[in-house]
Coordinates of C-alpha atoms in Angstrom, one line a residue:
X878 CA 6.7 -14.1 22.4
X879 CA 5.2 -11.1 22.9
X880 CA 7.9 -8.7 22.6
X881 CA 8.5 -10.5 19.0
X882 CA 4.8 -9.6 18.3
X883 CA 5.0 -6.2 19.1
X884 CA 8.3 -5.6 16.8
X885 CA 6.4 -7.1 13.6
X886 CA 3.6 -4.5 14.3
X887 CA 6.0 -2.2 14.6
X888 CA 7.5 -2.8 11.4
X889 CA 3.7 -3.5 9.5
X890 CA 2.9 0.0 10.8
X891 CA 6.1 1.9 9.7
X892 CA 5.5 1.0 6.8
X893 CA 2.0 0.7 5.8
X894 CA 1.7 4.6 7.6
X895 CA 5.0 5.3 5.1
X896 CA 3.2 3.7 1.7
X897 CA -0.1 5.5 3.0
X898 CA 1.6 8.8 3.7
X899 CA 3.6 8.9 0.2
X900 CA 1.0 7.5 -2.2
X901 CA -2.8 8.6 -0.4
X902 CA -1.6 11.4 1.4
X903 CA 1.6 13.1 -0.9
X904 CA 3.0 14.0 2.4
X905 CA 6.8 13.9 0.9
X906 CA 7.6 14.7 4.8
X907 CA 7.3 11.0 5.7
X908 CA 10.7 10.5 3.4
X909 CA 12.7 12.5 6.1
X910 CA 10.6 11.1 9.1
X911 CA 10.4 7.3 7.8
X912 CA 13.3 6.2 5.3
X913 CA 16.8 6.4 6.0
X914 CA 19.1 8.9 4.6
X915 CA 20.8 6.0 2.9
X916 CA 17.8 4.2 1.3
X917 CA 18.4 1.7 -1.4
X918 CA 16.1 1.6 -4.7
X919 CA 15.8 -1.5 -6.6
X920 CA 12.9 -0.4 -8.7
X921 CA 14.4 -0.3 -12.4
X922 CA 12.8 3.3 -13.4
X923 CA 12.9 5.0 -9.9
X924 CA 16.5 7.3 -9.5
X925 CA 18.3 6.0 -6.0
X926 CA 17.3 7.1 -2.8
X927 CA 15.0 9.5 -1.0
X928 CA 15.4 11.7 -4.1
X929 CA 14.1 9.5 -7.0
X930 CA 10.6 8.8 -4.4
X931 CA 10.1 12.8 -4.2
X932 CA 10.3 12.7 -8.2
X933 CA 8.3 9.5 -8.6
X934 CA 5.3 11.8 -6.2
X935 CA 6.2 14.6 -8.2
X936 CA 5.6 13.4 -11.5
X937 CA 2.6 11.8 -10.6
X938 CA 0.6 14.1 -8.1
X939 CA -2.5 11.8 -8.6
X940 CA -1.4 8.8 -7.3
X941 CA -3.3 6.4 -5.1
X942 CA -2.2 3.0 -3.4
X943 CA -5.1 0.2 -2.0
X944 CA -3.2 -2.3 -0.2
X945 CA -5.4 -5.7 -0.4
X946 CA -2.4 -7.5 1.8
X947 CA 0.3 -7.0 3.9
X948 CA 2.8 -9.6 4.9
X949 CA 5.7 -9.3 7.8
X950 CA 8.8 -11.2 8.3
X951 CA 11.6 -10.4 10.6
X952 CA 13.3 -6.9 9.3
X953 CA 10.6 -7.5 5.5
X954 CA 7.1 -6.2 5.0
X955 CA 5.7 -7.4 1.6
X956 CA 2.9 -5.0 0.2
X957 CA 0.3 -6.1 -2.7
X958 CA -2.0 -4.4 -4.1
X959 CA -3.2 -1.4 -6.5
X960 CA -1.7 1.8 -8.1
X961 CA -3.6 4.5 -10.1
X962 CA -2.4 7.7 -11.3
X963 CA 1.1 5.4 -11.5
X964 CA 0.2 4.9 -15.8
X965 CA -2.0 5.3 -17.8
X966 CA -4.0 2.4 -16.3
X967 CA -3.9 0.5 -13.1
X968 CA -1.0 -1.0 -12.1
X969 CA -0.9 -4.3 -9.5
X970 CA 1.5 -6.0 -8.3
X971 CA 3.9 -6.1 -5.0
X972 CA 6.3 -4.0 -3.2
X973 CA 8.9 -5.1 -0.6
X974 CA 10.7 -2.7 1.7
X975 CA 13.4 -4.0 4.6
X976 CA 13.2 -1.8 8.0
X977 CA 16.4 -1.5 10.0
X978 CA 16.6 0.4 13.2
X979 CA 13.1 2.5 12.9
X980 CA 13.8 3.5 9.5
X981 CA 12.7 1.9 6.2
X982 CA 16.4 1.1 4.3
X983 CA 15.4 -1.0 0.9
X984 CA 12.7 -1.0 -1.7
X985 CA 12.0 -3.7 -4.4
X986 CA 8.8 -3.7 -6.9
X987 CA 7.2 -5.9 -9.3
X988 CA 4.3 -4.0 -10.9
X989 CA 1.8 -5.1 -13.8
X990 CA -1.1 -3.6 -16.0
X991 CA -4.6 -4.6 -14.3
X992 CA -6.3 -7.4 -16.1
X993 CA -9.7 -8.7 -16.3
X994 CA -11.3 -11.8 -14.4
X995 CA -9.9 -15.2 -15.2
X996 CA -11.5 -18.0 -17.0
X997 CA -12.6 -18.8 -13.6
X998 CA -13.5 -15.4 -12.6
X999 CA -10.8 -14.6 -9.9
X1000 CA -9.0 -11.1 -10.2
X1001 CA -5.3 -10.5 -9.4
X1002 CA -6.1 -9.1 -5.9
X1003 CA -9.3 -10.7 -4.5
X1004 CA -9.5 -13.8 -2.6
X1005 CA -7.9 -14.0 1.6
X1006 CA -6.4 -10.9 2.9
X1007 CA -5.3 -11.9 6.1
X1008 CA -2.9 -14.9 6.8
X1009 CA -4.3 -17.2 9.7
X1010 CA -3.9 -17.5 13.0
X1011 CA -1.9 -21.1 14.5
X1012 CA 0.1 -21.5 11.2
X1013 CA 3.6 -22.8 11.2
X1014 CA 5.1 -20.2 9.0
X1015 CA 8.9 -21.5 8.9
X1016 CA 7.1 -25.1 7.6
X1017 CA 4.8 -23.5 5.4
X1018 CA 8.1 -21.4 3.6
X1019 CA 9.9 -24.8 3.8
X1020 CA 6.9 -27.0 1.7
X1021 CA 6.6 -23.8 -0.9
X1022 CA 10.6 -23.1 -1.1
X1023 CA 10.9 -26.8 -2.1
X1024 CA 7.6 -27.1 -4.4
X1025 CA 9.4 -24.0 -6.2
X1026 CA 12.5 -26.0 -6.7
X1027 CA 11.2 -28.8 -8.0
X1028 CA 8.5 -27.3 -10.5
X1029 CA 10.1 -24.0 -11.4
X1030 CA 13.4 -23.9 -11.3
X1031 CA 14.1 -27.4 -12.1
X1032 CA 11.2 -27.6 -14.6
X1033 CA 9.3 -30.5 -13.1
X1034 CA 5.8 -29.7 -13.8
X1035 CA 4.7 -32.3 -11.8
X1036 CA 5.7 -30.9 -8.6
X1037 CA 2.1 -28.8 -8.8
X1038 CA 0.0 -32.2 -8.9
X1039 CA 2.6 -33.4 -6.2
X1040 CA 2.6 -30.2 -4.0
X1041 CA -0.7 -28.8 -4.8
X1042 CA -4.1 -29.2 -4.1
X1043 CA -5.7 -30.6 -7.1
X1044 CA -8.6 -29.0 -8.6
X1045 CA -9.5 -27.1 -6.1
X1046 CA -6.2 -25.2 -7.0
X1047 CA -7.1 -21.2 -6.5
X1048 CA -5.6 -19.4 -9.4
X1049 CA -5.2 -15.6 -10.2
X1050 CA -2.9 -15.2 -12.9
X1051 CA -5.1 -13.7 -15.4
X1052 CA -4.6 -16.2 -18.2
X1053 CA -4.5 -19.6 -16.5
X1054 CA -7.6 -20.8 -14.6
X1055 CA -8.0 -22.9 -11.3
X1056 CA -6.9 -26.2 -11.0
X1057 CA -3.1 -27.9 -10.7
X1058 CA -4.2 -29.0 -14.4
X1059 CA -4.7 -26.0 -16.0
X1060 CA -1.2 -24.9 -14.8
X1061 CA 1.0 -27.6 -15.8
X1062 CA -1.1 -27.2 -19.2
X1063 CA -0.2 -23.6 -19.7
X1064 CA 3.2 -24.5 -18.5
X1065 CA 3.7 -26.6 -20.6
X1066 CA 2.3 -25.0 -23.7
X1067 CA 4.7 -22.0 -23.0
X1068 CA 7.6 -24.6 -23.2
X1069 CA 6.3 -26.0 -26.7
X1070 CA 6.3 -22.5 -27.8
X1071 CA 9.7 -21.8 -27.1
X1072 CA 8.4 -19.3 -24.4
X1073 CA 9.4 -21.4 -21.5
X1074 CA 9.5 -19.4 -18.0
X1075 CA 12.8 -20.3 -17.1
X1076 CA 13.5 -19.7 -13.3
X1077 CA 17.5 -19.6 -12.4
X1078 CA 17.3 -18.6 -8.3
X1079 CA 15.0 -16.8 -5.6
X1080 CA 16.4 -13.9 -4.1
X1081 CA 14.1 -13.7 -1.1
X1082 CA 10.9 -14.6 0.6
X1083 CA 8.5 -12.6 2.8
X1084 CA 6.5 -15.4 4.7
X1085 CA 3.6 -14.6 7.2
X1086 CA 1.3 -17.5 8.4
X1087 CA -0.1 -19.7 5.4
X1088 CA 1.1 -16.6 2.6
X1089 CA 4.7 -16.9 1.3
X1090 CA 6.1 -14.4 -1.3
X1091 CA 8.9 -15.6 -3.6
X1092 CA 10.8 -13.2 -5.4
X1093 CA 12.8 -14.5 -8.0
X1094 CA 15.1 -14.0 -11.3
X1095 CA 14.2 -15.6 -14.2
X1096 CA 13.5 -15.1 -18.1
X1097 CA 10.7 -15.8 -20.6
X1098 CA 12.0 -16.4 -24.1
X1099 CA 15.3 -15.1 -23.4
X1100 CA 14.2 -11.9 -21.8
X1101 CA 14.9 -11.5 -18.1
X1102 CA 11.9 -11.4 -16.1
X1103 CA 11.4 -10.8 -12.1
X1104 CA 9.3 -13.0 -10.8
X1105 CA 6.5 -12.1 -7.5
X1106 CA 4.4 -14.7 -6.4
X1107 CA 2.7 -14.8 -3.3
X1108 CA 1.3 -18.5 -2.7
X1109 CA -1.3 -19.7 0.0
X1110 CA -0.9 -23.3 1.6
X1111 CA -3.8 -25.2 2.9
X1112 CA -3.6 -28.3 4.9
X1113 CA 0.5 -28.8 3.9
X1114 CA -0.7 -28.1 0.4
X1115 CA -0.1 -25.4 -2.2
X1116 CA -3.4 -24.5 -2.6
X1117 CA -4.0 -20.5 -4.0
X1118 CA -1.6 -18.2 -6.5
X1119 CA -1.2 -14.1 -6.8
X1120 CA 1.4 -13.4 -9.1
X1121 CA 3.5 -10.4 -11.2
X1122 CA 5.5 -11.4 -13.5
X1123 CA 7.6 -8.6 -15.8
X1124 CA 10.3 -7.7 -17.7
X1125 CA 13.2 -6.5 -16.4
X1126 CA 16.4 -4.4 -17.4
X1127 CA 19.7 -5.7 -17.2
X1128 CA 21.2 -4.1 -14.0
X1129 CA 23.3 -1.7 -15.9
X1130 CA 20.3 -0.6 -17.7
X1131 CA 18.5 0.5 -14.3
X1132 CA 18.6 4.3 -13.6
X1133 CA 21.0 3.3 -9.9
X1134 CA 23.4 1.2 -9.4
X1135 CA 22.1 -1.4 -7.3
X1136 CA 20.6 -3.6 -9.1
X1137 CA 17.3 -5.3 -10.1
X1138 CA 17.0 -7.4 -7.1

């Protein structure tokens, strides 16, 4: 047990030294001490490789990163938090990099313009940082893996009064407000409107404690959409939301060729 410890600090401080070095520091030498000569990009506007992250710093020499959380699981370290000096104005969202053999080897991002409070006064990034201590992390991916099937990408809105935890339901999307009520609501409304979030597969998860990140393919009135959402369970029940939802080129549109996700 403690030898698996030890690697997932390993990994959490490979790369949050990497992220901290690139984006605080613009110390472009952690790209030949920490990624891997053969490092994959998935980010739709960032060229392939260690190259298009030296023009990404070099284009934007102000950039800043505040990480609010950081998630490990097995060989995937989930990052979410804030970006200035990215665009014109702060960008939030989530970043997930795979480590093999010392070296970080993959990169995916879902980033989003800052908002303000909800209607219930929760921002995109505050609320728990850390996930807790004695959680059964494989069960708590299993209850939100399935919740996700049922409500999202089989449609079943009821699956959030099911699988969640009523009103005291924690949201922080900016335009929905706590409570399993408001979603389905706002879900629903979307649907009447003909701009349904359609959900068609996840393509990973990044699961720590009582936090699990989905990261999934989607689209919203016929425009493909990636889908980040990092969901808390309390007591075996859905129970708080993050989320970054955004647009997203078809693969051959992406400036590599590996693909969105």
């Amino acid at each position: 047990m403690t030898s698996l410890h030890t690697q997932a600090d390993r990994t959490r401080e490979l790369v949050t030294r990497a992220h901290h070095e690139l984006f605080n520091l613009h110390n472009t030498g952690a790209l030949e001490r920490l990624f891997s000569p053969a490092f994959i990009e998935h980010s739709a506007l960032v060229k392939d490789g260690i190259d298009g992250l030296f023009k990404l710093l070099h284009d934007h020499p102000a950039i800043q990163y505040d990480a609010h959380r950081v998630l490990v699981d097995g060989d995937l370290v989930a990052l979410h938090g804030r970006y200035t000096g990215l665009d014109a104005e702060p960008l939030v969202g989530f970043d997930i990099y795979r480590v093999a053999d010392g070296l970080i080897v993959e990169h995916w991002d879902g980033l989003v313009p800052e908002a303000p409070p909800n209607a219930s006064g929760r921002t995109q990034l505050d609320g728990p940082t850390q996930p807790r201590a004695g959680q059964d992390t494989d069960a708590n991916r299993a209850l939100v893996t399935a919740f996700f099937k049922r409500a999202l990408i089989e449609g079943d809105y009821t699956a959030f009064s099911d699988y969640g935890n009523g009103e005291g339901f924690h949201q922080h999307s900016p335009d929905i407000a706590d409570g399993t009520t408001a979603v389905i609501d706002f879900l629903n409304q979307l649907r009447k409107d003909g701009q349904e979030l359609k959900y068609s597969r996840i393509h990973r998860s990044v699961a720590e404690g009582d936090f699990v990140l989905t990261h999934s393919e989607g689209s919203i009135g016929g425009a493909r959409h990636a889908y980040f959402e990092l969901w808390r369970v309390q007591d075996g029940k859905v129970a708080e939301l993050w989320d970054a939802i955004m647009p997203v080129p078809d693969d051959r549109q992406a400036a590599h060729a590996h693909g969105i996700f």
